[in-house]
Short mmCIF file of C-alpha atoms and ligand atoms in Angstrom, two decimals:
data_model
loop_
_atom_site.label_atom_id
_atom_site.label_comp_id
_atom_site.label_asym_id
_atom_site.label_seq_id
_atom_site.Cartn_x
_atom_site.Cartn_y
_atom_site.Cartn_z
CA MET A 1 71.93 94.88 118.54
CA GLU A 2 70.12 98.50 117.10
CA PRO A 3 67.92 98.59 114.05
CA THR A 4 70.12 98.61 110.85
CA THR A 5 69.73 99.15 107.42
CA PHE A 6 72.21 98.07 105.51
CA VAL A 7 72.52 99.82 102.10
CA LEU A 8 74.79 97.33 99.96
CA PHE A 9 76.72 98.64 96.32
CA GLY A 10 77.70 96.02 94.03
CA ALA A 11 74.84 93.82 95.17
CA THR A 12 74.98 91.77 92.45
CA GLY A 13 78.49 91.55 92.52
CA ASP A 14 80.90 88.64 92.77
CA LEU A 15 81.74 89.07 96.71
CA ALA A 16 78.23 90.13 97.79
CA LYS A 17 77.95 86.30 96.35
CA ARG A 18 80.26 84.60 97.66
CA LYS A 19 80.45 86.11 100.75
CA ILE A 20 78.55 88.53 102.25
CA TYR A 21 75.30 86.64 101.71
CA PRO A 22 76.29 83.70 103.19
CA ALA A 23 77.45 85.29 105.87
CA LEU A 24 74.40 87.63 106.84
CA TYR A 25 72.90 84.57 106.13
CA LEU A 26 74.68 82.48 109.30
CA LEU A 27 74.32 85.92 111.22
CA PHE A 28 70.74 85.72 111.01
CA VAL A 29 70.49 81.61 111.83
CA ASP A 30 72.79 82.41 115.10
CA GLN A 31 70.30 85.30 115.51
CA LYS A 32 72.69 87.69 115.44
CA LEU A 33 71.14 89.91 113.68
CA PRO A 34 69.70 93.06 114.58
CA LYS A 35 65.54 92.23 115.48
CA SER A 36 64.86 94.86 113.30
CA PHE A 37 67.57 94.68 110.27
CA SER A 38 67.03 95.95 106.56
CA LEU A 39 68.78 95.73 103.50
CA ILE A 40 69.00 97.16 99.70
CA GLY A 41 70.69 95.67 97.79
CA LEU A 42 71.69 98.83 94.69
CA GLY A 43 73.63 97.78 90.75
CA ARG A 44 72.98 98.72 87.38
CA ARG A 45 71.22 95.80 85.89
CA GLU A 46 67.24 95.92 86.25
CA LEU A 47 66.04 93.43 89.10
CA SER A 48 62.70 93.16 90.69
CA ASP A 49 63.21 92.66 94.51
CA GLU A 50 61.96 88.92 94.05
CA THR A 51 64.34 88.09 91.65
CA PHE A 52 66.60 89.89 93.73
CA GLN A 53 65.51 87.47 96.61
CA ALA A 54 66.32 84.82 94.79
CA ASN A 55 69.62 85.37 93.35
CA VAL A 56 70.02 85.46 96.93
CA GLU A 57 68.88 82.38 97.67
CA GLN A 58 70.69 80.55 94.56
CA SER A 59 74.49 82.54 95.72
CA LEU A 60 73.62 80.78 99.04
CA SER A 61 73.03 77.38 98.09
CA THR A 62 76.74 77.95 95.33
CA PHE A 63 78.55 80.18 98.38
CA SER A 64 77.10 79.20 101.78
CA LYS A 65 78.63 76.24 104.28
CA SER A 66 75.50 76.03 106.00
CA GLU A 67 73.79 72.74 105.56
CA GLY A 68 69.77 71.54 105.86
CA ARG A 69 68.49 75.55 105.10
CA ASP A 70 65.08 75.54 106.27
CA PRO A 71 62.31 76.53 103.43
CA GLU A 72 60.53 78.95 106.88
CA VAL A 73 64.20 80.27 108.05
CA MET A 74 65.05 81.06 104.79
CA ARG A 75 61.79 83.05 103.67
CA ASN A 76 61.95 85.18 106.49
CA PHE A 77 65.77 85.72 105.59
CA LEU A 78 65.01 87.23 102.28
CA ARG A 79 61.84 89.18 103.18
CA ALA A 80 64.44 91.88 104.48
CA PHE A 81 66.03 92.00 101.24
CA ARG A 82 65.02 94.96 98.90
CA TYR A 83 66.59 95.80 95.32
CA HIS A 84 67.45 99.03 93.84
CA VAL A 85 68.43 100.38 90.64
CA LEU A 86 71.65 102.57 91.65
CA ASP A 87 74.14 103.78 88.79
CA VAL A 88 77.23 105.31 90.57
CA ASN A 89 77.57 108.39 88.89
CA ARG A 90 73.87 109.05 88.74
CA LYS A 91 72.92 111.38 91.56
CA GLU A 92 69.21 111.75 90.96
CA ASP A 93 69.54 107.73 91.55
CA TYR A 94 70.75 108.65 94.88
CA THR A 95 67.54 110.96 96.06
CA LYS A 96 65.56 108.00 94.80
CA LEU A 97 67.46 105.60 96.90
CA LEU A 98 66.89 108.26 99.70
CA GLN A 99 63.07 107.99 100.11
CA LEU A 100 63.56 104.38 99.34
CA VAL A 101 65.76 104.04 102.51
CA GLU A 102 63.11 106.17 104.46
CA GLN A 103 59.86 104.40 103.66
CA ARG A 104 61.66 101.20 104.75
CA GLU A 105 62.49 102.63 108.24
CA ASP A 106 58.81 103.61 108.62
CA GLU A 107 57.64 100.77 107.62
CA LEU A 108 59.70 98.54 110.14
CA ASN A 109 59.74 101.55 112.49
CA ILE A 110 63.41 102.57 113.68
CA LEU A 111 65.81 104.45 114.05
CA PRO A 112 67.84 105.87 110.81
CA ASN A 113 71.03 103.73 111.49
CA ARG A 114 72.14 103.29 108.45
CA MET A 115 75.60 100.67 107.00
CA PHE A 116 76.92 101.94 103.77
CA TYR A 117 78.57 98.74 102.19
CA LEU A 118 80.88 99.26 99.71
CA SER A 119 81.64 95.79 97.08
CA VAL A 120 82.83 98.21 94.30
CA GLY A 121 85.38 98.30 92.38
CA PRO A 122 88.00 100.89 94.39
CA GLU A 123 87.18 103.78 91.43
CA LEU A 124 83.86 103.92 92.55
CA PHE A 125 84.64 104.57 96.67
CA GLU A 126 84.96 108.80 95.95
CA THR A 127 82.24 109.06 93.85
CA ILE A 128 79.67 107.07 96.23
CA ALA A 129 81.05 108.48 99.74
CA ALA A 130 80.89 112.29 98.23
CA ASN A 131 76.96 110.94 96.92
CA ILE A 132 75.33 109.29 100.41
CA HIS A 133 77.25 112.76 101.90
CA GLU A 134 75.27 115.64 99.59
CA SER A 135 72.11 113.55 98.29
CA GLY A 136 70.98 113.82 102.58
CA LEU A 137 71.43 109.36 102.89
CA GLY A 138 74.68 110.13 105.87
CA SER A 139 72.69 112.93 107.69
CA ALA A 140 69.86 110.75 109.55
CA ASN A 141 69.71 111.15 112.93
CA GLY A 142 70.77 108.05 113.50
CA TRP A 143 74.38 106.86 113.19
CA LYS A 144 75.57 105.72 110.18
CA ARG A 145 79.21 103.98 108.67
CA LEU A 146 80.91 102.84 106.10
CA VAL A 147 82.50 99.55 105.05
CA ILE A 148 85.19 99.65 102.07
CA GLU A 149 86.78 96.45 100.70
CA LYS A 150 91.11 96.51 100.03
CA PRO A 151 92.37 97.87 97.77
CA PHE A 152 92.80 101.16 99.34
CA GLY A 153 94.81 102.97 97.47
CA HIS A 154 98.04 102.37 94.94
CA ASP A 155 100.35 103.73 96.60
CA LEU A 156 100.83 106.16 99.43
CA PRO A 157 99.62 109.81 97.36
CA SER A 158 96.51 107.51 95.91
CA ALA A 159 95.97 106.32 99.75
CA ARG A 160 95.93 110.12 101.18
CA GLN A 161 93.76 111.50 98.32
CA LEU A 162 90.60 108.78 98.84
CA ASN A 163 91.20 109.13 102.73
CA ILE A 164 90.86 112.91 102.64
CA GLN A 165 87.77 112.05 100.11
CA LEU A 166 86.00 109.64 102.41
CA ASN A 167 86.67 112.09 105.34
CA GLN A 168 84.81 114.98 104.16
CA ALA A 169 81.72 112.22 104.16
CA PHE A 170 82.80 110.09 106.91
CA ASP A 171 85.03 110.24 110.50
CA GLU A 172 87.55 107.88 110.69
CA THR A 173 85.35 106.31 113.64
CA GLU A 174 82.76 105.36 110.69
CA ILE A 175 85.14 104.26 108.63
CA TYR A 176 85.67 100.37 108.92
CA ARG A 177 88.31 98.77 106.13
CA ILE A 178 87.74 95.78 105.83
CA ASP A 179 91.23 93.21 105.71
CA HIS A 180 89.08 89.78 105.71
CA TYR A 181 93.19 88.54 108.04
CA LEU A 182 92.04 90.40 110.45
CA GLY A 183 88.69 88.52 110.88
CA LYS A 184 90.52 85.03 111.21
CA PRO A 185 89.58 83.62 114.25
CA MET A 186 93.50 82.47 114.35
CA VAL A 187 94.59 85.57 113.94
CA GLN A 188 92.23 87.14 117.12
CA GLN A 189 93.26 84.57 119.15
CA MET A 190 97.05 84.46 118.15
CA GLY A 191 98.04 85.94 121.62
CA GLN A 192 96.29 84.12 124.00
CA ARG A 193 97.17 81.08 121.82
CA LEU A 194 100.52 81.49 121.66
CA HIS A 195 101.20 82.37 124.87
CA SER A 196 100.06 79.25 126.01
CA ALA A 197 102.23 77.53 123.34
CA LEU A 198 105.49 79.15 124.64
CA SER A 199 104.79 78.50 128.79
CA GLU A 200 103.66 74.50 127.93
CA GLN A 201 106.90 73.67 125.87
CA ASP A 202 108.91 76.18 128.17
CA LEU A 203 110.28 78.41 125.43
CA GLY A 204 111.16 81.72 126.22
CA THR A 205 110.33 84.69 123.86
CA ARG A 206 113.94 85.86 124.66
CA ASN A 207 115.29 83.13 122.67
CA ILE A 208 113.25 83.81 118.97
CA ALA A 209 115.98 83.40 116.44
CA ASN A 210 113.58 84.68 113.41
CA ILE A 211 110.05 84.98 112.35
CA GLN A 212 108.90 83.99 108.97
CA ILE A 213 105.67 84.96 107.55
CA THR A 214 103.94 83.38 104.46
CA ALA A 215 101.20 83.50 102.48
CA SER A 216 101.40 81.20 99.66
CA GLU A 217 98.56 79.85 96.97
CA THR A 218 98.89 78.14 94.33
CA LEU A 219 95.98 79.21 91.99
CA GLY A 220 97.50 82.11 89.32
CA VAL A 221 96.18 84.77 88.27
CA GLU A 222 92.59 83.59 87.19
CA GLU A 223 90.09 86.25 85.76
CA ARG A 224 91.52 89.24 88.06
CA ALA A 225 94.46 89.76 85.49
CA GLY A 226 93.01 93.16 84.42
CA TYR A 227 93.63 94.22 88.62
CA TYR A 228 95.70 92.32 89.26
CA ASP A 229 98.47 93.07 86.44
CA HIS A 230 98.28 96.99 88.30
CA ALA A 231 99.06 95.63 91.51
CA GLY A 232 100.97 92.66 92.14
CA ALA A 233 101.33 90.70 94.76
CA ILE A 234 103.20 93.69 96.86
CA ARG A 235 99.43 95.89 97.06
CA ASP A 236 97.05 92.50 96.19
CA MET A 237 98.83 91.11 99.26
CA PHE A 238 101.91 92.50 100.92
CA GLN A 239 100.83 95.70 102.32
CA ASN A 240 97.58 95.04 103.80
CA HIS A 241 97.64 91.54 104.87
CA MET A 242 100.99 90.67 105.72
CA LEU A 243 101.75 93.77 107.14
CA GLN A 244 98.60 93.44 109.52
CA LEU A 245 99.47 89.68 110.34
CA LEU A 246 103.05 90.89 111.75
CA MET A 247 101.22 93.76 113.43
CA MET A 248 98.82 90.83 115.03
CA LEU A 249 102.30 88.97 115.65
CA ALA A 250 104.38 91.96 116.98
CA ILE A 251 102.02 92.86 119.71
CA GLU A 252 101.84 90.09 121.21
CA LEU A 253 105.37 88.85 121.79
CA PRO A 254 106.54 89.53 124.20
CA ASN A 255 103.43 89.99 125.62
CA ARG A 256 100.90 91.99 125.18
CA SER A 257 98.61 94.47 127.88
CA SER A 258 94.80 93.30 127.42
CA VAL A 259 93.98 96.71 128.42
CA VAL A 260 95.81 98.86 125.57
CA GLU A 261 93.68 99.36 123.13
CA VAL A 262 95.05 97.13 119.52
CA GLY A 263 94.53 99.63 116.89
CA ASN A 264 97.62 101.85 119.12
CA LEU A 265 99.48 98.89 119.49
CA LYS A 266 99.92 98.12 115.63
CA LYS A 267 100.55 101.74 115.14
CA LYS A 268 103.65 101.29 117.30
CA VAL A 269 104.99 98.56 115.43
CA MET A 270 105.12 99.94 112.05
CA LYS A 271 105.98 103.30 113.28
CA THR A 272 109.54 101.39 114.78
CA LEU A 273 109.60 99.58 111.42
CA LYS A 274 113.11 100.28 110.02
CA PRO A 275 112.89 101.93 107.00
CA LEU A 276 113.99 100.91 103.53
CA HIS A 277 115.44 103.24 101.79
CA LYS A 278 114.91 102.89 97.72
CA MET A 279 118.63 102.49 97.08
CA ASP A 280 118.84 100.07 98.92
CA VAL A 281 115.77 97.78 98.56
CA SER A 282 117.75 95.03 96.37
CA HIS A 283 119.30 93.85 99.84
CA HIS A 284 115.87 93.66 101.41
CA ILE A 285 113.13 92.54 99.08
CA VAL A 286 113.11 89.90 96.52
CA ARG A 287 110.54 90.32 93.66
CA GLY A 288 109.90 87.41 91.51
CA GLN A 289 107.29 86.40 88.82
CA TYR A 290 105.95 82.70 88.04
CA GLY A 291 106.59 81.60 84.67
CA GLU A 292 105.48 78.19 83.64
CA GLY A 293 105.51 74.61 85.54
CA GLU A 294 103.78 71.87 87.08
CA ILE A 295 100.84 72.16 90.14
CA ASN A 296 99.48 69.34 91.69
CA GLY A 297 101.01 67.50 88.59
CA GLY A 298 99.90 69.54 85.90
CA LYS A 299 101.24 71.57 83.47
CA VAL A 300 100.00 75.42 83.90
CA ALA A 301 101.08 78.57 82.21
CA GLY A 302 103.78 81.05 82.93
CA TYR A 303 102.09 84.76 83.98
CA THR A 304 103.02 86.42 80.86
CA ALA A 305 101.24 83.50 78.84
CA GLU A 306 97.99 83.99 81.25
CA PRO A 307 94.63 85.70 79.25
CA GLY A 308 94.84 89.29 79.57
CA ILE A 309 99.05 89.63 80.55
CA ALA A 310 101.21 91.60 78.29
CA LEU A 311 103.93 89.38 77.09
CA ASP A 312 106.27 91.93 78.50
CA SER A 313 104.89 92.59 81.71
CA LEU A 314 106.70 93.24 84.94
CA ASN A 315 104.60 92.74 87.13
CA ASP A 316 105.30 90.74 90.45
CA THR A 317 103.52 88.10 91.63
CA PHE A 318 105.71 86.99 94.53
CA ILE A 319 107.50 89.32 97.52
CA ALA A 320 110.19 88.24 99.57
CA ALA A 321 110.66 90.95 102.35
CA ARG A 322 113.81 90.93 105.28
CA LEU A 323 112.29 93.63 107.74
CA LYS A 324 113.68 95.03 111.06
CA VAL A 325 111.71 96.72 114.19
CA ASP A 326 113.84 99.51 115.57
CA ASP A 327 112.26 98.61 119.68
CA PRO A 328 114.76 96.63 122.74
CA PHE A 329 112.90 93.23 122.15
CA TRP A 330 112.36 93.25 118.19
CA LYS A 331 116.15 94.19 117.22
CA ASP A 332 117.71 91.15 117.21
CA ILE A 333 115.13 89.41 115.75
CA PRO A 334 114.52 89.20 111.68
CA ILE A 335 111.25 88.95 110.12
CA TYR A 336 111.03 87.13 107.05
CA ILE A 337 107.81 87.59 104.87
CA ARG A 338 107.24 86.03 101.64
CA THR A 339 103.80 86.02 99.25
CA GLY A 340 103.10 84.46 96.03
CA LYS A 341 101.06 82.99 93.20
CA ARG A 342 101.45 79.64 91.61
CA LEU A 343 103.51 78.61 94.64
CA LYS A 344 103.80 74.66 95.95
CA GLU A 345 101.55 74.87 98.35
CA LYS A 346 98.19 76.75 99.28
CA LEU A 347 98.45 78.22 103.04
CA THR A 348 99.10 81.11 105.59
CA ARG A 349 101.89 80.20 107.88
CA ILE A 350 103.49 82.40 110.80
CA VAL A 351 106.94 80.00 111.65
CA ILE A 352 108.43 81.61 115.17
CA GLU A 353 112.22 79.86 115.15
CA PHE A 354 114.04 79.55 118.39
CA LYS A 355 118.23 80.38 119.09
CA SER A 356 119.44 76.74 119.71
CA GLU A 357 122.86 75.81 121.16
CA SER A 358 121.66 72.21 121.47
CA PRO A 359 121.50 69.57 118.13
CA LEU A 360 117.97 70.15 118.74
CA GLN A 361 115.90 73.20 117.05
CA ASP A 362 112.68 74.02 118.07
CA HIS A 363 110.15 76.07 116.16
CA LEU A 364 106.29 77.20 116.94
CA ILE A 365 104.18 77.14 113.74
CA VAL A 366 100.94 79.25 113.81
CA GLU A 367 98.71 78.10 110.95
CA ILE A 368 96.69 80.20 109.68
CA GLY A 369 94.81 77.94 107.05
CA PRO A 370 93.71 75.61 105.55
CA ASN A 371 94.60 74.47 109.54
CA ASP A 372 94.10 76.53 111.50
CA GLY A 373 95.81 75.60 114.87
CA ILE A 374 99.82 75.59 116.50
CA SER A 375 101.90 73.23 116.59
CA PHE A 376 105.56 72.89 118.35
CA GLN A 377 108.37 71.30 115.62
CA ARG A 378 111.88 69.59 117.37
CA SER A 379 113.94 68.67 114.69
CA ASN A 380 117.67 68.41 114.55
CA SER A 381 119.55 71.54 113.78
CA GLY A 382 122.65 69.65 111.65
CA LYS A 383 124.93 70.01 114.69
CA GLU A 384 126.81 66.53 115.90
CA GLY A 385 125.01 64.55 118.95
CA SER A 386 121.35 64.85 118.09
CA ASP A 387 119.98 61.64 117.94
CA VAL A 388 116.73 63.00 116.47
CA ASP A 389 116.91 61.87 112.92
CA LYS A 390 113.20 63.29 112.06
CA PRO A 391 111.41 65.91 113.11
CA VAL A 392 108.92 65.35 115.67
CA GLN A 393 105.33 67.31 115.52
CA SER A 394 102.86 68.03 118.34
CA LYS A 395 99.62 69.80 117.88
CA LEU A 396 99.60 72.68 120.92
CA SER A 397 95.66 74.12 119.66
CA ALA A 398 93.47 73.85 116.98
CA ILE A 399 90.25 76.02 115.87
CA LYS A 400 87.33 74.55 116.68
CA ALA A 401 85.30 73.51 113.00
CA GLY A 402 82.79 75.30 112.85
CA ILE A 403 83.42 78.53 114.77
CA PRO A 404 82.20 81.53 112.06
CA GLU A 405 85.02 82.67 109.24
CA ALA A 406 86.34 86.34 108.39
CA TYR A 407 83.67 88.05 106.92
CA GLU A 408 80.71 86.37 109.62
CA ILE A 409 83.03 88.09 112.36
CA LEU A 410 83.70 91.15 110.68
CA ILE A 411 80.42 91.79 109.76
CA HIS A 412 79.34 91.29 112.42
CA ASP A 413 81.00 93.84 114.28
CA ALA A 414 80.41 96.71 112.15
CA LEU A 415 76.93 95.59 113.02
CA LYS A 416 78.23 96.57 116.65
CA GLY A 417 79.99 99.64 116.14
CA ASP A 418 83.13 97.14 117.22
CA LYS A 419 85.85 98.30 115.11
CA THR A 420 89.31 96.68 116.64
CA TYR A 421 89.46 94.25 113.78
CA PHE A 422 89.16 96.56 111.03
CA ALA A 423 92.30 98.71 109.57
CA HIS A 424 93.07 101.62 110.96
CA TRP A 425 93.44 104.85 108.72
CA ASP A 426 97.07 105.14 110.78
CA GLU A 427 98.43 101.70 110.04
CA VAL A 428 97.19 101.72 106.74
CA GLU A 429 99.13 104.61 106.07
CA LEU A 430 102.01 103.89 107.62
CA SER A 431 102.09 100.51 105.82
CA TRP A 432 102.39 102.70 102.38
CA GLU A 433 104.35 104.94 104.09
CA TRP A 434 106.97 101.82 104.85
CA VAL A 435 106.40 100.12 100.77
CA GLN A 436 106.35 103.29 98.72
CA PRO A 437 110.45 103.11 98.43
CA ILE A 438 109.77 99.53 97.10
CA LEU A 439 106.85 100.71 94.29
CA ASP A 440 109.21 103.45 93.47
CA ALA A 441 112.11 100.69 93.42
CA TYR A 442 109.82 98.57 91.47
CA ARG A 443 108.73 101.40 88.95
CA GLU A 444 112.80 102.17 88.20
CA ASN A 445 113.52 98.78 87.98
CA LEU A 446 116.23 99.51 90.40
CA LEU A 447 116.25 95.49 91.25
CA PRO A 448 116.00 92.03 89.41
CA LEU A 449 112.30 90.26 88.36
CA HIS A 450 113.21 86.28 88.54
CA ILE A 451 110.66 84.71 87.30
CA TYR A 452 110.10 81.26 88.98
CA PRO A 453 109.01 78.34 88.22
CA ALA A 454 105.18 77.33 89.07
CA GLY A 455 104.69 74.73 91.59
CA THR A 456 107.75 75.62 93.47
CA TYR A 457 108.88 78.24 95.89
CA GLY A 458 109.73 81.36 94.42
CA PRO A 459 113.20 82.13 93.36
CA ASN A 460 116.22 81.16 95.02
CA GLU A 461 117.09 84.47 95.43
CA SER A 462 114.26 84.02 98.64
CA ASP A 463 116.24 81.34 100.28
CA LYS A 464 119.13 83.42 99.29
CA LEU A 465 118.41 86.21 101.69
CA LEU A 466 117.39 84.33 104.92
CA GLU A 467 121.11 82.36 104.16
CA GLN A 468 122.36 85.21 104.27
CA ASP A 469 121.81 85.20 107.80
CA GLY A 470 122.38 81.74 108.62
CA PHE A 471 118.71 80.47 108.27
CA HIS A 472 116.35 79.03 105.42
CA TRP A 473 112.83 79.06 105.17
CA PHE A 474 110.70 76.04 107.24
CA ASP A 475 108.91 74.58 104.42
CA PHE A 476 107.34 71.25 104.90
CA LYS A 477 108.47 69.06 102.31
CA SER A 478 107.45 66.03 100.51
CA ALA A 479 108.94 62.80 102.66
CA SER A 480 112.36 62.48 100.88
CA VAL A 481 114.38 62.55 103.56
CA ASN A 482 113.52 59.38 105.16
CA ASP A 483 111.50 56.49 103.38
CA ALA A 484 110.48 55.10 106.42
CA ASN A 485 108.15 58.05 106.92
CA LYS A 486 106.75 58.99 103.54
CA GLY A 487 103.31 61.01 103.42
CA GLU A 488 104.33 62.89 106.83
CA LEU A 489 105.93 66.03 107.36
CA TYR A 490 109.20 67.06 107.32
CA ALA A 491 111.06 71.07 108.07
CA TYR A 492 114.05 71.86 107.25
CA GLY A 493 116.13 73.14 110.32
CA HIS A 494 118.36 75.77 111.03
CA LYS A 495 121.88 76.09 108.87
CA THR A 496 124.38 73.44 109.81
N1 NAP B 501 85.23 88.92 95.00
C1 NAP B 501 86.58 88.50 95.63
O1 NAP B 501 86.44 87.68 96.04
C2 NAP B 501 86.79 89.83 96.37
C3 NAP B 501 88.04 90.24 97.90
C4 NAP B 501 88.43 90.76 98.49
C5 NAP B 501 88.48 92.34 98.02
N2 NAP B 501 87.29 92.40 96.71
C6 NAP B 501 86.59 93.65 96.69
O2 NAP B 501 85.33 93.78 96.58
C7 NAP B 501 84.63 94.80 95.66
C8 NAP B 501 84.22 94.16 94.76
O3 NAP B 501 84.54 93.19 93.68
P1 NAP B 501 83.98 92.03 93.66
O4 NAP B 501 84.94 90.95 92.71
O5 NAP B 501 82.31 91.71 93.94
O6 NAP B 501 83.40 93.06 92.15
P2 NAP B 501 82.69 92.40 90.66
O7 NAP B 501 82.16 90.79 90.40
O8 NAP B 501 82.76 92.95 89.21
O9 NAP B 501 80.95 93.15 91.20
C9 NAP B 501 80.95 94.84 90.94
C10 NAP B 501 79.68 95.53 91.40
O10 NAP B 501 80.04 96.60 91.63
C11 NAP B 501 78.31 97.35 90.90
N3 NAP B 501 78.85 98.04 90.05
C12 NAP B 501 80.10 98.22 88.85
N4 NAP B 501 79.95 99.60 88.03
C13 NAP B 501 78.86 99.87 88.93
C14 NAP B 501 77.98 101.35 88.39
N5 NAP B 501 79.04 102.07 87.83
N6 NAP B 501 76.99 102.06 89.24
C15 NAP B 501 76.52 101.07 90.58
N7 NAP B 501 77.44 99.48 90.39
C16 NAP B 501 78.46 99.56 90.33
C17 NAP B 501 78.29 96.11 89.45
O11 NAP B 501 76.73 95.58 89.58
P3 NAP B 501 76.02 95.77 88.44
O12 NAP B 501 77.26 95.44 86.93
O13 NAP B 501 74.59 95.58 88.52
O14 NAP B 501 76.17 97.46 88.09
C18 NAP B 501 78.53 95.12 90.77
O15 NAP B 501 77.36 94.25 91.40
C19 NAP B 501 86.18 94.92 95.12
O16 NAP B 501 87.10 96.36 95.67
C20 NAP B 501 87.09 93.96 95.04
O17 NAP B 501 88.29 94.53 95.09
C21 NAP B 501 86.71 91.27 96.51
#
């Protein structure tokens, strides 16, 4: 791997401590960092190099999953870390930063390959990119890359504007937009695992009845009120993570040709999604907000009673959507997506439900967390003649414990210059295009905001969205159906 200077904006922030340092440490231990590697952390607060290194070590103690850190390995790891005070708005700070970067490159005798990682609020992205360009930080005789975190814009016009600004300093091949769902091993290996699961169970993709994609959280808005109340579930989860999951699944079914580039296929999926018109949004989208309720036996407040949220906030904490893909394979297969906060369970799951003429109902279940794997479930469809009285589930494949996590995989890819599992601009733009009529309909209040009790599966209207088509959400329910199996997992089958 080529020598690299990793310039980290937001080095004192939450994401750096929680994800970036632990990922870098594991890469270092696995000898996956470049042999010549230098990191320069940036922030407004005054820190010496030693304090910065001690803070990084502290965040590893708090957040890293690695056990038994060897002091010698730790010292070698931290040796690469320097800190520099920089206010993103002060041009002179970039000039001093350039001097430090060059000084470190000279000390290490390495080529000026620079990776700029923006772990800061999105309102700072344009300023930083412009200053990297103007200061000369981005014009050295090596490669340069820009890694940015979501959110990428807050609607279609702002995303386009941001992209134009970034393109003045970095071209598309140099921009790495992190969507950490794309770094999840199960998402990356979904195609291969899905195809072996399908053949193992003798299931043909022609018989798919519907697809359901769910990402649910039990947490509420927590300390992120300022950001979340302007984003909502639609911007925080749906426009990026959920549509990325849909793209990754849709390029695999019926069968991806391995030689074709992932980015082009994903773009094709987004282009064939049937667009929504603002006036039709209420037929295909359910908007919800959590009220008070119970999570794990404890009472929790409703969204508008949370600190920092206005009493009259109409922000969405839940969205359910029905999507149709206009291509010969997908044309009769509805895709349902839902995501929300303060729901009954924390999970990310894709369910493929198969058509059934018989009394038995088949599902393939792709768990993307917390227990990554693929399982098959056969249950009673409710039609007469079945002697199956409880669902039978079998695990077909699982992700082994101890394999790298999303940030480790994505940072490693960015260091290698592999953009496969980053969100490309075309996909981001097409996602915003699809979502924009929903944002317009929300703003003009063209669809109701349904309040759902915390600790449930969301508003009843989300269930009705599927019932209209003769389906139900696949939800594991606690065992009330059959006492003999208390504690086992149940699925509700096809509508009778
Ligand atoms: N935290 C997460 O789990 C998470 C998850 C997904 C995406 N993200 C995204 O990651 C980015 C960072 O989030 P975060 O949670 O780490 O935020 P954070 O904890 O608020 O940290 C923000 C960082 O930005 C720096 N900063 C702020 N204003 C600055 C300025 N004018 N000049 C220079 N540095 C400045 C702060 O350093 P000083 O205070 O020292 O200046 C701090 O290091 C955001 O885009 C967020 O949306 C975060």
